[in-house]
mmCIF file of C-alpha atoms and ligand atoms in Angstrom:
data_model
loop_
_atom_site.group_PDB
_atom_site.id
_atom_site.type_symbol
_atom_site.label_atom_id
_atom_site.label_comp_id
_atom_site.label_asym_id
_atom_site.label_seq_id
_atom_site.Cartn_x
_atom_site.Cartn_y
_atom_site.Cartn_z
ATOM 1 C CA UNK A 1 -24.832 -45.702 -9.006
ATOM 2 C CA UNK A 2 -28.137 -46.308 -7.215
ATOM 3 C CA UNK A 3 -28.325 -46.577 -3.453
ATOM 4 C CA UNK A 4 -31.097 -48.336 -1.562
ATOM 5 C CA UNK A 5 -33.064 -46.001 0.680
ATOM 6 C CA UNK A 6 -32.913 -46.709 4.388
ATOM 7 C CA UNK A 7 -36.063 -46.386 6.445
ATOM 8 C CA UNK A 8 -36.738 -46.921 10.139
ATOM 9 C CA UNK A 9 -39.333 -49.364 11.427
ATOM 10 C CA UNK A 10 -40.722 -50.170 14.869
ATOM 11 C CA UNK A 11 -39.901 -53.809 15.553
ATOM 12 C CA UNK A 12 -40.993 -54.078 19.183
ATOM 13 C CA UNK A 13 -42.992 -52.183 21.797
ATOM 14 C CA UNK A 14 -43.082 -52.276 25.598
ATOM 15 C CA UNK A 15 -44.583 -50.324 28.458
ATOM 16 C CA UNK A 16 -44.743 -50.238 32.220
ATOM 17 C CA UNK A 17 -47.082 -48.707 34.790
ATOM 18 C CA UNK A 18 -45.881 -48.751 38.407
ATOM 19 C CA UNK A 19 -47.944 -50.039 41.328
ATOM 20 C CA UNK A 20 -51.708 -50.292 41.542
ATOM 21 C CA UNK A 21 -54.198 -48.082 39.680
ATOM 22 C CA UNK A 22 -55.329 -45.075 41.721
ATOM 23 C CA UNK A 23 -58.970 -44.194 40.985
ATOM 24 C CA UNK A 24 -60.581 -40.769 41.041
ATOM 25 C CA UNK A 25 -62.410 -41.827 44.199
ATOM 26 C CA UNK A 26 -59.043 -42.768 45.739
ATOM 27 C CA UNK A 27 -57.934 -39.151 45.166
ATOM 28 C CA UNK A 28 -61.082 -37.919 46.926
ATOM 29 C CA UNK A 29 -60.287 -40.316 49.798
ATOM 30 C CA UNK A 30 -56.790 -38.765 49.959
ATOM 31 C CA UNK A 31 -58.404 -35.400 50.617
ATOM 32 C CA UNK A 32 -58.435 -33.766 47.169
ATOM 33 C CA UNK A 33 -61.517 -31.606 46.665
ATOM 34 C CA UNK A 34 -62.713 -33.225 43.442
ATOM 35 C CA UNK A 35 -65.080 -35.920 42.170
ATOM 36 C CA UNK A 36 -65.048 -38.857 39.788
ATOM 37 C CA UNK A 37 -67.754 -37.147 37.744
ATOM 38 C CA UNK A 38 -65.802 -33.871 37.328
ATOM 39 C CA UNK A 39 -62.610 -35.639 36.269
ATOM 40 C CA UNK A 40 -64.279 -38.116 33.897
ATOM 41 C CA UNK A 41 -66.487 -35.499 32.226
ATOM 42 C CA UNK A 42 -63.685 -33.018 31.638
ATOM 43 C CA UNK A 43 -60.770 -35.365 30.864
ATOM 44 C CA UNK A 44 -61.852 -39.020 30.454
ATOM 45 C CA UNK A 45 -59.347 -40.018 33.160
ATOM 46 C CA UNK A 46 -60.460 -42.781 35.562
ATOM 47 C CA UNK A 47 -57.157 -44.138 36.902
ATOM 48 C CA UNK A 48 -53.487 -43.194 37.119
ATOM 49 C CA UNK A 49 -50.422 -44.911 38.590
ATOM 50 C CA UNK A 50 -47.905 -43.393 40.975
ATOM 51 C CA UNK A 51 -44.369 -44.684 41.429
ATOM 52 C CA UNK A 52 -43.091 -45.254 44.959
ATOM 53 C CA UNK A 53 -40.833 -42.507 46.279
ATOM 54 C CA UNK A 54 -37.575 -44.338 45.505
ATOM 55 C CA UNK A 55 -38.596 -45.284 41.940
ATOM 56 C CA UNK A 56 -37.175 -43.074 39.176
ATOM 57 C CA UNK A 57 -37.818 -42.444 35.483
ATOM 58 C CA UNK A 58 -34.945 -44.773 34.515
ATOM 59 C CA UNK A 59 -36.467 -47.560 36.655
ATOM 60 C CA UNK A 60 -39.727 -47.295 34.712
ATOM 61 C CA UNK A 61 -37.798 -46.959 31.448
ATOM 62 C CA UNK A 62 -35.871 -50.140 32.185
ATOM 63 C CA UNK A 63 -39.044 -52.236 32.560
ATOM 64 C CA UNK A 64 -40.605 -50.828 29.384
ATOM 65 C CA UNK A 65 -37.328 -51.258 27.460
ATOM 66 C CA UNK A 66 -36.886 -54.893 28.482
ATOM 67 C CA UNK A 67 -40.401 -55.615 27.211
ATOM 68 C CA UNK A 68 -39.755 -53.787 23.928
ATOM 69 C CA UNK A 69 -36.456 -55.651 23.417
ATOM 70 C CA UNK A 70 -38.167 -58.975 24.024
ATOM 71 C CA UNK A 71 -40.960 -58.089 21.580
ATOM 72 C CA UNK A 72 -38.372 -57.104 18.949
ATOM 73 C CA UNK A 73 -36.347 -60.269 19.522
ATOM 74 C CA UNK A 74 -33.258 -58.169 20.312
ATOM 75 C CA UNK A 75 -30.739 -58.301 23.130
ATOM 76 C CA UNK A 76 -29.553 -55.118 24.784
ATOM 77 C CA UNK A 77 -26.081 -55.176 23.209
ATOM 78 C CA UNK A 78 -27.647 -54.892 19.759
ATOM 79 C CA UNK A 79 -28.951 -51.414 20.664
ATOM 80 C CA UNK A 80 -26.617 -48.814 19.137
ATOM 81 C CA UNK A 81 -28.556 -45.671 20.176
ATOM 82 C CA UNK A 82 -30.734 -44.756 23.167
ATOM 83 C CA UNK A 83 -32.943 -41.669 23.157
ATOM 84 C CA UNK A 84 -35.057 -41.173 26.263
ATOM 85 C CA UNK A 85 -37.735 -38.498 26.427
ATOM 86 C CA UNK A 86 -38.469 -37.197 29.906
ATOM 87 C CA UNK A 87 -39.179 -33.999 31.805
ATOM 88 C CA UNK A 88 -38.797 -35.773 35.140
ATOM 89 C CA UNK A 89 -35.291 -37.263 34.879
ATOM 90 C CA UNK A 90 -33.574 -39.090 37.732
ATOM 91 C CA UNK A 91 -31.025 -36.295 38.130
ATOM 92 C CA UNK A 92 -29.979 -33.000 36.577
ATOM 93 C CA UNK A 93 -27.222 -35.202 35.171
ATOM 94 C CA UNK A 94 -26.208 -37.839 34.180
ATOM 95 C CA UNK A 95 -29.071 -38.310 31.754
ATOM 96 C CA UNK A 96 -31.692 -40.956 32.443
ATOM 97 C CA UNK A 97 -30.733 -42.410 29.042
ATOM 98 C CA UNK A 98 -27.179 -43.011 30.268
ATOM 99 C CA UNK A 99 -28.519 -44.572 33.480
ATOM 100 C CA UNK A 100 -30.834 -46.780 31.418
ATOM 101 C CA UNK A 101 -27.922 -47.851 29.225
ATOM 102 C CA UNK A 102 -25.985 -48.898 32.316
ATOM 103 C CA UNK A 103 -28.992 -50.746 33.777
ATOM 104 C CA UNK A 104 -29.379 -52.622 30.478
ATOM 105 C CA UNK A 105 -25.735 -53.677 30.764
ATOM 106 C CA UNK A 106 -24.732 -52.065 27.466
ATOM 107 C CA UNK A 107 -20.965 -51.486 27.415
ATOM 108 C CA UNK A 108 -20.528 -50.890 23.689
ATOM 109 C CA UNK A 109 -20.128 -47.123 23.935
ATOM 110 C CA UNK A 110 -23.361 -46.537 21.993
ATOM 111 C CA UNK A 111 -24.658 -42.959 22.376
ATOM 112 C CA UNK A 112 -27.430 -42.312 24.900
ATOM 113 C CA UNK A 113 -29.115 -39.001 25.600
ATOM 114 C CA UNK A 114 -32.317 -37.451 26.960
ATOM 115 C CA UNK A 115 -34.733 -35.316 24.992
ATOM 116 C CA UNK A 116 -36.786 -32.721 26.879
ATOM 117 C CA UNK A 117 -39.903 -31.672 24.997
ATOM 118 C CA UNK A 118 -42.451 -32.408 27.741
ATOM 119 C CA UNK A 119 -45.571 -34.138 26.355
ATOM 120 C CA UNK A 120 -44.164 -34.032 22.794
ATOM 121 C CA UNK A 121 -41.042 -35.788 24.011
ATOM 122 C CA UNK A 122 -41.741 -39.118 22.367
ATOM 123 C CA UNK A 123 -42.560 -37.504 19.006
ATOM 124 C CA UNK A 124 -39.277 -35.586 19.276
ATOM 125 C CA UNK A 125 -37.240 -38.647 20.328
ATOM 126 C CA UNK A 126 -38.711 -40.848 17.596
ATOM 127 C CA UNK A 127 -38.076 -38.209 14.954
ATOM 128 C CA UNK A 128 -34.447 -37.795 16.033
ATOM 129 C CA UNK A 129 -33.933 -41.579 16.070
ATOM 130 C CA UNK A 130 -35.521 -41.854 12.614
ATOM 131 C CA UNK A 131 -33.045 -39.298 11.284
ATOM 132 C CA UNK A 132 -30.072 -41.141 12.830
ATOM 133 C CA UNK A 133 -31.223 -44.401 11.253
ATOM 134 C CA UNK A 134 -32.013 -42.912 7.850
ATOM 135 C CA UNK A 135 -28.549 -41.340 7.780
ATOM 136 C CA UNK A 136 -27.074 -44.844 7.957
ATOM 137 C CA UNK A 137 -25.067 -44.074 11.100
ATOM 138 C CA UNK A 138 -27.155 -46.295 13.421
ATOM 139 C CA UNK A 139 -29.238 -49.409 12.945
ATOM 140 C CA UNK A 140 -31.073 -50.359 16.112
ATOM 141 C CA UNK A 141 -32.362 -47.641 18.437
ATOM 142 C CA UNK A 142 -34.219 -47.798 21.712
ATOM 143 C CA UNK A 143 -36.646 -44.870 21.936
ATOM 144 C CA UNK A 144 -38.253 -44.377 25.326
ATOM 145 C CA UNK A 145 -40.677 -42.043 27.063
ATOM 146 C CA UNK A 146 -40.532 -42.270 30.868
ATOM 147 C CA UNK A 147 -42.020 -39.959 33.461
ATOM 148 C CA UNK A 148 -42.645 -39.613 37.180
ATOM 149 C CA UNK A 149 -44.897 -36.564 36.956
ATOM 150 C CA UNK A 150 -46.188 -37.296 40.477
ATOM 151 C CA UNK A 151 -42.942 -35.615 41.696
ATOM 152 C CA UNK A 152 -43.852 -32.242 40.196
ATOM 153 C CA UNK A 153 -47.556 -32.083 41.073
ATOM 154 C CA UNK A 154 -48.947 -29.555 43.526
ATOM 155 C CA UNK A 155 -51.445 -31.607 45.554
ATOM 156 C CA UNK A 156 -53.117 -28.366 46.632
ATOM 157 C CA UNK A 157 -53.963 -27.515 43.003
ATOM 158 C CA UNK A 158 -56.935 -29.695 42.099
ATOM 159 C CA UNK A 159 -56.959 -28.228 38.580
ATOM 160 C CA UNK A 160 -53.699 -30.051 37.734
ATOM 161 C CA UNK A 161 -52.950 -32.812 40.258
ATOM 162 C CA UNK A 162 -55.843 -35.021 39.100
ATOM 163 C CA UNK A 163 -54.610 -35.042 35.484
ATOM 164 C CA UNK A 164 -51.199 -36.720 35.588
ATOM 165 C CA UNK A 165 -49.609 -40.088 36.337
ATOM 166 C CA UNK A 166 -46.337 -42.016 36.101
ATOM 167 C CA UNK A 167 -45.298 -44.596 33.504
ATOM 168 C CA UNK A 168 -43.016 -45.519 30.636
ATOM 169 C CA UNK A 169 -43.238 -46.766 27.082
ATOM 170 C CA UNK A 170 -40.523 -47.866 24.681
ATOM 171 C CA UNK A 171 -40.011 -48.958 21.095
ATOM 172 C CA UNK A 172 -37.141 -50.611 19.260
ATOM 173 C CA UNK A 173 -36.627 -48.751 15.979
ATOM 174 C CA UNK A 174 -34.558 -50.535 13.337
ATOM 175 C CA UNK A 175 -33.137 -49.842 9.908
ATOM 176 C CA UNK A 176 -35.237 -51.407 7.188
ATOM 177 C CA UNK A 177 -35.475 -51.391 3.412
ATOM 178 C CA UNK A 178 -39.259 -50.822 3.780
ATOM 179 C CA UNK A 179 -40.981 -48.018 5.669
ATOM 180 C CA UNK A 180 -41.587 -47.783 8.531
ATOM 181 C CA UNK A 181 -41.773 -44.163 9.366
ATOM 182 C CA UNK A 182 -43.247 -42.301 6.393
ATOM 183 C CA UNK A 183 -43.059 -38.678 7.580
ATOM 184 C CA UNK A 184 -42.293 -36.695 10.705
ATOM 185 C CA UNK A 185 -42.664 -33.056 11.730
ATOM 186 C CA UNK A 186 -41.575 -31.147 14.820
ATOM 187 C CA UNK A 187 -42.390 -27.638 15.975
ATOM 188 C CA UNK A 188 -41.984 -25.322 18.946
ATOM 189 C CA UNK A 189 -43.199 -21.865 19.927
ATOM 190 C CA UNK A 190 -41.546 -20.620 23.097
ATOM 191 C CA UNK A 191 -43.868 -17.626 23.290
ATOM 192 C CA UNK A 192 -46.414 -20.015 24.845
ATOM 193 C CA UNK A 193 -43.977 -21.056 27.592
ATOM 194 C CA UNK A 194 -46.069 -19.514 30.368
ATOM 195 C CA UNK A 195 -49.158 -21.659 29.581
ATOM 196 C CA UNK A 196 -47.666 -24.857 30.975
ATOM 197 C CA UNK A 197 -44.488 -24.914 33.014
ATOM 198 C CA UNK A 198 -42.567 -25.989 36.080
ATOM 199 C CA UNK A 199 -40.799 -22.673 36.614
ATOM 200 C CA UNK A 200 -38.269 -23.825 39.192
ATOM 201 C CA UNK A 201 -34.609 -24.761 39.257
ATOM 202 C CA UNK A 202 -31.805 -25.851 41.547
ATOM 203 C CA UNK A 203 -29.372 -23.033 42.152
ATOM 204 C CA UNK A 204 -26.523 -22.837 44.655
ATOM 205 C CA UNK A 205 -27.949 -25.722 46.652
ATOM 206 C CA UNK A 206 -31.476 -24.292 46.829
ATOM 207 C CA UNK A 207 -34.655 -24.857 44.874
ATOM 208 C CA UNK A 208 -35.604 -21.495 43.383
ATOM 209 C CA UNK A 209 -38.844 -20.549 41.664
ATOM 210 C CA UNK A 210 -41.786 -22.970 41.702
ATOM 211 C CA UNK A 211 -40.928 -26.683 41.442
ATOM 212 C CA UNK A 212 -44.545 -27.675 40.670
ATOM 213 C CA UNK A 213 -46.503 -27.911 37.447
ATOM 214 C CA UNK A 214 -48.547 -24.820 36.580
ATOM 215 C CA UNK A 215 -51.070 -24.700 33.772
ATOM 216 C CA UNK A 216 -53.610 -22.431 32.129
ATOM 217 C CA UNK A 217 -55.909 -25.329 31.217
ATOM 218 C CA UNK A 218 -58.268 -23.549 28.866
ATOM 219 C CA UNK A 219 -55.492 -21.842 26.908
ATOM 220 C CA UNK A 220 -53.603 -25.152 26.663
ATOM 221 C CA UNK A 221 -56.746 -26.814 25.348
ATOM 222 C CA UNK A 222 -57.163 -24.300 22.511
ATOM 223 C CA UNK A 223 -53.520 -24.325 21.397
ATOM 224 C CA UNK A 224 -53.346 -28.133 21.600
ATOM 225 C CA UNK A 225 -56.342 -28.733 19.335
ATOM 226 C CA UNK A 226 -55.107 -26.180 16.782
ATOM 227 C CA UNK A 227 -51.502 -27.389 16.478
ATOM 228 C CA UNK A 228 -52.387 -31.106 16.553
ATOM 229 C CA UNK A 229 -54.677 -30.678 13.554
ATOM 230 C CA UNK A 230 -52.042 -28.620 11.699
ATOM 231 C CA UNK A 231 -49.188 -31.055 12.279
ATOM 232 C CA UNK A 232 -51.352 -34.030 11.313
ATOM 233 C CA UNK A 233 -52.106 -32.413 7.950
ATOM 234 C CA UNK A 234 -48.423 -31.566 7.559
ATOM 235 C CA UNK A 235 -47.199 -35.179 7.853
ATOM 236 C CA UNK A 236 -50.042 -36.488 5.698
ATOM 237 C CA UNK A 237 -49.102 -34.000 2.959
ATOM 238 C CA UNK A 238 -45.408 -34.899 3.280
ATOM 239 C CA UNK A 239 -46.258 -38.579 2.763
ATOM 240 C CA UNK A 240 -48.766 -37.846 -0.014
ATOM 241 C CA UNK A 241 -51.563 -39.475 1.986
ATOM 242 C CA UNK A 242 -55.118 -38.670 3.045
ATOM 243 C CA UNK A 243 -56.560 -38.806 6.567
ATOM 244 C CA UNK A 244 -58.857 -41.681 5.478
ATOM 245 C CA UNK A 245 -55.751 -43.838 5.040
ATOM 246 C CA UNK A 246 -54.959 -43.653 8.769
ATOM 247 C CA UNK A 247 -55.927 -46.874 10.517
ATOM 248 C CA UNK A 248 -55.187 -45.641 14.040
ATOM 249 C CA UNK A 249 -54.640 -42.205 15.535
ATOM 250 C CA UNK A 250 -52.447 -42.350 18.663
ATOM 251 C CA UNK A 251 -52.470 -38.853 20.107
ATOM 252 C CA UNK A 252 -50.744 -37.803 23.302
ATOM 253 C CA UNK A 253 -53.038 -39.161 26.003
ATOM 254 C CA UNK A 254 -53.815 -35.978 27.948
ATOM 255 C CA UNK A 255 -57.506 -35.456 27.694
ATOM 256 C CA UNK A 256 -60.241 -37.295 25.787
ATOM 257 C CA UNK A 257 -61.838 -34.033 24.701
ATOM 258 C CA UNK A 258 -58.613 -32.840 23.014
ATOM 259 C CA UNK A 259 -58.267 -36.256 21.348
ATOM 260 C CA UNK A 260 -61.849 -36.261 20.064
ATOM 261 C CA UNK A 261 -61.583 -32.670 18.824
ATOM 262 C CA UNK A 262 -58.384 -33.542 16.935
ATOM 263 C CA UNK A 263 -59.952 -36.606 15.307
ATOM 264 C CA UNK A 264 -62.987 -34.543 14.326
ATOM 265 C CA UNK A 265 -60.782 -31.913 12.666
ATOM 266 C CA UNK A 266 -59.164 -34.711 10.658
ATOM 267 C CA UNK A 267 -62.536 -36.188 9.749
ATOM 268 C CA UNK A 268 -61.683 -39.412 11.571
ATOM 269 C CA UNK A 269 -64.320 -41.318 13.564
ATOM 270 C CA UNK A 270 -63.701 -41.607 17.316
ATOM 271 C CA UNK A 271 -63.367 -45.407 16.891
ATOM 272 C CA UNK A 272 -60.034 -44.845 15.141
ATOM 273 C CA UNK A 273 -58.451 -43.226 18.211
ATOM 274 C CA UNK A 274 -56.393 -45.423 20.530
ATOM 275 C CA UNK A 275 -57.493 -44.326 23.997
ATOM 276 C CA UNK A 276 -55.694 -45.329 27.186
ATOM 277 C CA UNK A 277 -55.870 -42.005 29.043
ATOM 278 C CA UNK A 278 -58.713 -43.470 31.118
ATOM 279 C CA UNK A 279 -56.296 -46.046 32.561
ATOM 280 C CA UNK A 280 -53.153 -43.975 33.214
ATOM 281 C CA UNK A 281 -53.960 -40.266 32.979
ATOM 282 C CA UNK A 282 -51.482 -37.915 31.353
ATOM 283 C CA UNK A 283 -48.044 -39.555 31.511
ATOM 284 C CA UNK A 284 -46.454 -36.849 29.340
ATOM 285 C CA UNK A 285 -43.656 -38.259 27.123
ATOM 286 C CA UNK A 286 -44.629 -41.828 28.035
ATOM 287 C CA UNK A 287 -48.212 -41.604 26.841
ATOM 288 C CA UNK A 288 -47.866 -42.338 23.097
ATOM 289 C CA UNK A 289 -45.641 -45.438 23.467
ATOM 290 C CA UNK A 290 -47.822 -46.605 26.376
ATOM 291 C CA UNK A 291 -50.961 -46.352 24.252
ATOM 292 C CA UNK A 292 -49.180 -47.988 21.307
ATOM 293 C CA UNK A 293 -47.970 -50.920 23.383
ATOM 294 C CA UNK A 294 -51.365 -51.497 24.992
ATOM 295 C CA UNK A 295 -53.050 -51.559 21.591
ATOM 296 C CA UNK A 296 -50.399 -53.800 20.026
ATOM 297 C CA UNK A 297 -50.544 -56.317 22.878
ATOM 298 C CA UNK A 298 -54.368 -56.249 22.826
ATOM 299 C CA UNK A 299 -54.220 -57.184 19.126
ATOM 300 C CA UNK A 300 -55.993 -53.951 18.143
ATOM 301 C CA UNK A 301 -53.063 -52.632 16.088
ATOM 302 C CA UNK A 302 -51.739 -55.073 13.505
ATOM 303 C CA UNK A 303 -48.625 -55.173 11.338
ATOM 304 C CA UNK A 304 -48.971 -53.179 8.127
ATOM 305 C CA UNK A 305 -51.504 -50.696 9.504
ATOM 306 C CA UNK A 306 -50.979 -46.936 9.153
ATOM 307 C CA UNK A 307 -50.538 -45.087 12.439
ATOM 308 C CA UNK A 308 -50.410 -41.396 13.220
ATOM 309 C CA UNK A 309 -48.648 -40.417 16.454
ATOM 310 C CA UNK A 310 -48.977 -36.830 17.589
ATOM 311 C CA UNK A 311 -47.905 -34.996 20.693
ATOM 312 C CA UNK A 312 -48.194 -31.509 22.137
ATOM 313 C CA UNK A 313 -46.792 -30.173 25.364
ATOM 314 C CA UNK A 314 -45.057 -27.507 27.361
ATOM 315 C CA UNK A 315 -42.751 -25.182 25.534
ATOM 316 C CA UNK A 316 -44.988 -25.191 23.571
ATOM 317 C CA UNK A 317 -43.728 -28.090 21.509
ATOM 318 C CA UNK A 318 -45.618 -30.310 19.118
ATOM 319 C CA UNK A 319 -44.878 -32.980 16.581
ATOM 320 C CA UNK A 320 -46.175 -35.954 14.642
ATOM 321 C CA UNK A 321 -45.006 -39.150 12.995
ATOM 322 C CA UNK A 322 -46.906 -41.028 10.296
ATOM 323 C CA UNK A 323 -45.833 -44.644 9.911
ATOM 324 C CA UNK A 324 -46.677 -48.075 8.634
ATOM 325 C CA UNK A 325 -46.463 -50.430 11.603
HETATM 326 N N1 ACO B 1 -62.412 -31.151 40.638
HETATM 327 C C1 ACO B 1 -63.514 -30.399 40.796
HETATM 328 N N2 ACO B 1 -63.582 -29.100 40.399
HETATM 329 C C2 ACO B 1 -62.495 -28.581 39.828
HETATM 330 C C3 ACO B 1 -61.299 -29.315 39.644
HETATM 331 C C4 ACO B 1 -61.296 -30.628 40.075
HETATM 332 N N3 ACO B 1 -60.206 -31.450 39.923
HETATM 333 N N4 ACO B 1 -60.391 -28.518 39.045
HETATM 334 C C5 ACO B 1 -60.976 -27.335 38.850
HETATM 335 N N5 ACO B 1 -62.246 -27.358 39.326
HETATM 336 C C6 ACO B 1 -63.246 -26.293 39.314
HETATM 337 C C7 ACO B 1 -62.634 -24.926 39.282
HETATM 338 O O1 ACO B 1 -62.286 -24.489 40.574
HETATM 339 C C8 ACO B 1 -63.774 -24.120 38.690
HETATM 340 O O2 ACO B 1 -64.690 -23.863 39.703
HETATM 341 P P1 ACO B 1 -65.509 -22.461 39.746
HETATM 342 O O3 ACO B 1 -66.289 -22.412 38.479
HETATM 343 O O4 ACO B 1 -66.329 -22.596 40.984
HETATM 344 O O5 ACO B 1 -64.443 -21.402 39.808
HETATM 345 C C9 ACO B 1 -64.409 -25.080 37.714
HETATM 346 O O6 ACO B 1 -63.982 -26.405 38.127
HETATM 347 C C10 ACO B 1 -63.992 -24.839 36.294
HETATM 348 O O7 ACO B 1 -62.559 -24.703 36.270
HETATM 349 P P2 ACO B 1 -61.809 -24.588 34.902
HETATM 350 O O8 ACO B 1 -60.333 -24.551 35.148
HETATM 351 O O9 ACO B 1 -62.405 -23.478 34.118
HETATM 352 O O10 ACO B 1 -62.196 -25.983 34.269
HETATM 353 P P3 ACO B 1 -62.201 -26.396 32.774
HETATM 354 O O11 ACO B 1 -63.567 -26.687 32.353
HETATM 355 O O12 ACO B 1 -61.360 -25.519 31.914
HETATM 356 O O13 ACO B 1 -61.440 -27.793 32.888
HETATM 357 C C11 ACO B 1 -59.286 -28.730 32.444
HETATM 358 C C12 ACO B 1 -60.105 -27.837 33.362
HETATM 359 C C13 ACO B 1 -59.816 -30.142 32.533
HETATM 360 C C14 ACO B 1 -57.839 -28.698 32.882
HETATM 361 C C15 ACO B 1 -59.448 -28.189 31.007
HETATM 362 O O14 ACO B 1 -59.119 -26.835 30.939
HETATM 363 C C16 ACO B 1 -58.622 -28.932 30.051
HETATM 364 O O15 ACO B 1 -58.939 -30.052 29.700
HETATM 365 N N6 ACO B 1 -57.519 -28.323 29.573
HETATM 366 C C17 ACO B 1 -56.576 -28.992 28.756
HETATM 367 C C18 ACO B 1 -55.357 -29.096 29.548
HETATM 368 C C19 ACO B 1 -54.728 -30.432 29.527
HETATM 369 O O16 ACO B 1 -55.246 -31.447 29.091
HETATM 370 N N7 ACO B 1 -53.530 -30.388 30.008
HETATM 371 C C20 ACO B 1 -52.738 -31.556 30.070
HETATM 372 C C21 ACO B 1 -51.330 -31.125 30.078
HETATM 373 S S1 ACO B 1 -50.971 -30.315 28.612
HETATM 374 C C22 ACO B 1 -50.748 -31.464 27.564
HETATM 375 O O17 ACO B 1 -50.483 -32.570 27.900
HETATM 376 C C23 ACO B 1 -50.894 -31.043 26.191
#
């Protein structure tokens, strides 16, 4: 007896950036000892967005999700799985995914959970959703990356506070007889945990440790370029494809120099990279779906094209997904 293979396919994208863009010069005006030239030369970042104090990751996720649902032509009750990637959740618990489910008015009992893999969060969440769908257990997933990194930035550390911003991106991922997602790969190496961390926690009613982001920028740079090239080759090999077949590379939007170095290692021209880091800075788990949605809505990415998503972040974690859009 033959069975038809089930694949997962992105049927809609959405994103949301809160408030007005904050320029590098705006940061200087706020008293940070930096310059537009330093930030642009080292990172490619020109603007970022910051959510107002009362706005949470699930608020941003809701806006991005509503846009993705509309693009997919789905209503919220058709969603049978929510996976939300974030390192800046609304609360310790309940999960931001559960809060998002409630805000979407879903009362079907569909599972909803957060994934915490920092800047690789969306690659992790998409891979998990793909496996749920391919197993046949679920048919229509909402996969979201949503972050309010402004809450964990040390404004006295100019080496990190200029790099990050807030935002959300979402996709609707549906079961399909055609791919869809062609290959995925996930990795982690906890021995790098000290390179990028927020080493704080809430304990007995007190914040203990350091509740701000800390980073060894140069070490992060080296590891990121190495593992992004490796994982890209891994998913290409798994799908039996060559780098030349990639129409668009959508790397985690952290730093233009990491993105260019990754493309170079793959032998891809810089024109094949989707770049939005200039407009929103590093939004961690939100950055890949944000970049995807911007490029889809701009008409840059078209149906049928081959996309490579790849993320790397604290943990260290890294992962990639190769797909036909
Ligand atoms: N404005 C002006 N000067 C600055 C700033 C700033 N915002 N930050 C640091 N400097 C100064 C430093 O004080 C130092 O001055 P000194 O030479 O007088 O001591 C000088 O600039 C060089 O500092 P470095 O930290 O060595 O700067 P570097 O060239 O390594 O650039 C950066 C720092 C941009 C963070 C770089 O290491 C990098 O791109 N790393 C990758 C990290 C990254 O992208 N992380 C994102 C999160 S991780 C992820 O998403 C995968």
